mmCIF file of C-alpha atoms in Angstrom:
data_model
loop_
_atom_site.group_PDB
_atom_site.id
_atom_site.type_symbol
_atom_site.label_atom_id
_atom_site.label_comp_id
_atom_site.label_asym_id
_atom_site.label_seq_id
_atom_site.Cartn_x
_atom_site.Cartn_y
_atom_site.Cartn_z
ATOM 1 C CA MET J 19 -39.335 -12.867 83.435
ATOM 2 C CA THR J 20 -37.932 -9.381 83.315
ATOM 3 C CA THR J 21 -34.471 -10.653 84.068
ATOM 4 C CA ILE J 22 -34.609 -13.014 81.092
ATOM 5 C CA ALA J 23 -35.834 -10.217 78.822
ATOM 6 C CA SER J 24 -33.168 -7.818 80.041
ATOM 7 C CA THR J 25 -30.470 -10.484 79.632
ATOM 8 C CA LEU J 26 -31.736 -11.260 76.124
ATOM 9 C CA ALA J 27 -31.764 -7.548 75.276
ATOM 10 C CA ILE J 28 -28.178 -7.150 76.491
ATOM 11 C CA CYS J 29 -27.027 -10.209 74.492
ATOM 12 C CA SER J 30 -28.783 -9.033 71.328
ATOM 13 C CA LEU J 31 -27.322 -5.538 71.761
ATOM 14 C CA PHE J 32 -23.822 -7.009 72.178
ATOM 15 C CA PHE J 33 -24.378 -9.250 69.142
ATOM 16 C CA LEU J 34 -25.584 -6.351 66.958
ATOM 17 C CA LEU J 35 -22.712 -4.100 68.060
ATOM 18 C CA SER J 36 -20.153 -6.817 67.299
ATOM 19 C CA ILE J 37 -21.667 -7.358 63.821
ATOM 20 C CA ALA J 38 -21.620 -3.598 63.191
ATOM 21 C CA PHE J 39 -17.962 -3.472 64.268
ATOM 22 C CA LEU J 40 -17.057 -6.395 61.974
ATOM 23 C CA ILE J 41 -18.829 -4.799 58.999
ATOM 24 C CA THR J 42 -17.052 -1.493 59.649
ATOM 25 C CA PHE J 43 -13.709 -3.302 59.882
ATOM 26 C CA LEU J 44 -14.359 -5.178 56.604
ATOM 27 C CA ILE J 45 -15.264 -1.920 54.836
ATOM 28 C CA TYR J 46 -12.030 -0.382 56.142
ATOM 29 C CA LEU J 47 -9.974 -3.347 54.872
ATOM 30 C CA LEU J 48 -11.609 -3.182 51.437
ATOM 31 C CA TRP J 49 -10.995 0.565 51.225
ATOM 32 C CA LYS J 50 -7.354 0.129 52.277
ATOM 33 C CA HIS J 51 -6.793 -2.674 49.732
ATOM 34 C CA ASN J 52 -8.373 -0.623 46.933
ATOM 35 C CA TYR J 53 -6.301 2.441 47.839
ATOM 36 C CA GLN J 54 -3.048 0.436 47.833
ATOM 37 C CA ASN J 55 -3.857 -1.087 44.430
ATOM 38 C CA GLU J 56 -4.513 2.364 42.983
ATOM 39 C CA ARG J 57 -1.197 3.621 44.354
ATOM 40 C CA LEU J 58 0.591 0.792 42.527
ATOM 41 C CA PHE J 59 -0.639 2.145 39.187
ATOM 42 C CA ASP J 60 -0.186 5.861 39.858
ATOM 43 C CA VAL J 61 3.479 6.677 39.441
ATOM 44 C CA GLY J 62 3.249 10.413 39.823
ATOM 45 C CA VAL J 63 0.779 13.244 39.898
ATOM 46 C CA LYS J 64 1.451 16.285 37.741
ATOM 47 C CA PRO J 65 -0.460 19.422 38.769
ATOM 48 C CA ARG J 66 -1.925 21.354 35.868
ATOM 49 C CA GLY J 67 -3.902 24.416 36.756
ATOM 50 C CA SER J 68 -6.540 23.532 39.295
ATOM 51 C CA CYS J 69 -6.746 19.797 38.558
ATOM 52 C CA ASP J 70 -4.295 16.927 38.971
ATOM 53 C CA ILE J 71 -3.571 14.456 36.193
ATOM 54 C CA ALA J 72 -2.350 10.975 37.067
ATOM 55 C CA ILE J 73 0.568 9.913 34.862
ATOM 56 C CA LEU J 74 0.746 6.210 34.093
ATOM 57 C CA ILE J 75 3.989 4.705 32.836
ATOM 58 C CA PRO J 76 3.571 1.551 30.717
ATOM 59 C CA GLU J 77 5.578 -1.562 31.330
ATOM 60 C CA PRO J 78 8.990 -1.474 29.658
ATOM 61 C CA ILE J 79 9.378 -3.240 26.332
ATOM 62 C CA PRO J 80 11.660 -6.274 26.608
ATOM 63 C CA GLU J 81 14.977 -5.700 24.908
ATOM 64 C CA LEU J 82 16.700 -8.370 22.849
ATOM 65 C CA MET J 83 20.107 -9.340 24.105
ATOM 66 C CA TYR J 84 22.316 -10.134 21.107
ATOM 67 C CA GLN J 85 25.992 -10.833 21.195
ATOM 68 C CA CYS J 86 27.965 -11.264 18.003
ATOM 69 C CA PRO J 87 29.522 -14.755 18.005
ATOM 70 C CA SER J 88 32.753 -13.505 16.429
ATOM 71 C CA ASP J 89 34.761 -10.331 16.070
ATOM 72 C CA PRO J 90 33.794 -7.976 13.241
ATOM 73 C CA PRO J 91 35.824 -8.426 10.024
ATOM 74 C CA GLU J 92 38.721 -6.177 9.150
ATOM 75 C CA TYR J 93 38.255 -3.328 6.684
ATOM 76 C CA SER J 94 39.901 -5.207 3.803
ATOM 77 C CA GLU J 95 37.543 -8.156 4.277
ATOM 78 C CA ALA J 96 34.473 -5.986 4.780
ATOM 79 C CA ALA J 97 35.092 -3.922 1.623
ATOM 80 C CA ARG J 98 34.130 -6.854 -0.615
ATOM 81 C CA ALA J 99 30.885 -7.374 1.300
ATOM 82 C CA SER J 100 29.559 -3.904 0.503
ATOM 83 C CA PRO J 101 26.100 -3.822 -1.133
ATOM 84 C CA LEU J 102 27.305 -0.969 -3.380
ATOM 85 C CA PRO J 103 29.134 -1.911 -6.587
ATOM 86 C CA SER J 104 32.812 -1.143 -6.906
ATOM 87 C CA TYR J 105 34.183 1.423 -9.366
ATOM 88 C CA ASP J 106 35.366 -1.310 -11.757
ATOM 89 C CA ASP J 107 31.897 -2.899 -11.814
ATOM 90 C CA VAL J 108 30.297 0.460 -12.630
ATOM 91 C CA ILE J 109 32.759 1.148 -15.480
ATOM 92 C CA TYR J 110 32.280 -2.362 -16.898
ATOM 93 C CA CYS J 111 28.469 -2.059 -16.804
ATOM 94 C CA ASP J 112 28.729 1.375 -18.444
ATOM 95 C CA GLN J 113 30.895 -0.043 -21.252
ATOM 96 C CA VAL J 114 28.465 -2.937 -21.780
ATOM 97 C CA ALA J 115 25.528 -0.523 -21.924
ATOM 98 C CA ARG J 116 27.334 1.663 -24.503
ATOM 99 C CA SER J 117 28.169 -1.328 -26.652
ATOM 100 C CA PHE J 118 24.512 -2.389 -26.660
ATOM 101 C CA GLN J 119 23.486 1.159 -27.582
ATOM 102 C CA ASN J 120 25.953 1.070 -30.470
ATOM 103 C CA LEU J 121 24.412 -2.201 -31.667
ATOM 104 C CA ILE J 122 20.915 -0.726 -31.507
ATOM 105 C CA SER J 123 21.941 2.434 -33.359
ATOM 106 C CA VAL J 124 23.533 0.404 -36.195
ATOM 107 C CA LYS J 125 20.145 -0.815 -37.359
#
């Protein structure tokens, strides 16, 4: 009877030690996984006084890739496309405005 009890005690001790080892190994794997994930987010550490501040860099903003389908126009062609009025247009509008002022002042 004592041999069965001692054998059972040895088996239970081996079983408990193996479970304790597996739990310790799982805790180590979880800690290692968590540490590696944190290192993916921390790009650099900048010391400031007595404490360290983790600097996080956001993901880059996607840039639009645009290529002009044709060559830009020459200066002579682009001059007519200016949003500013030409000198002749300004003089003409000034003359029209003066003529309307003359009509108003005649009354």
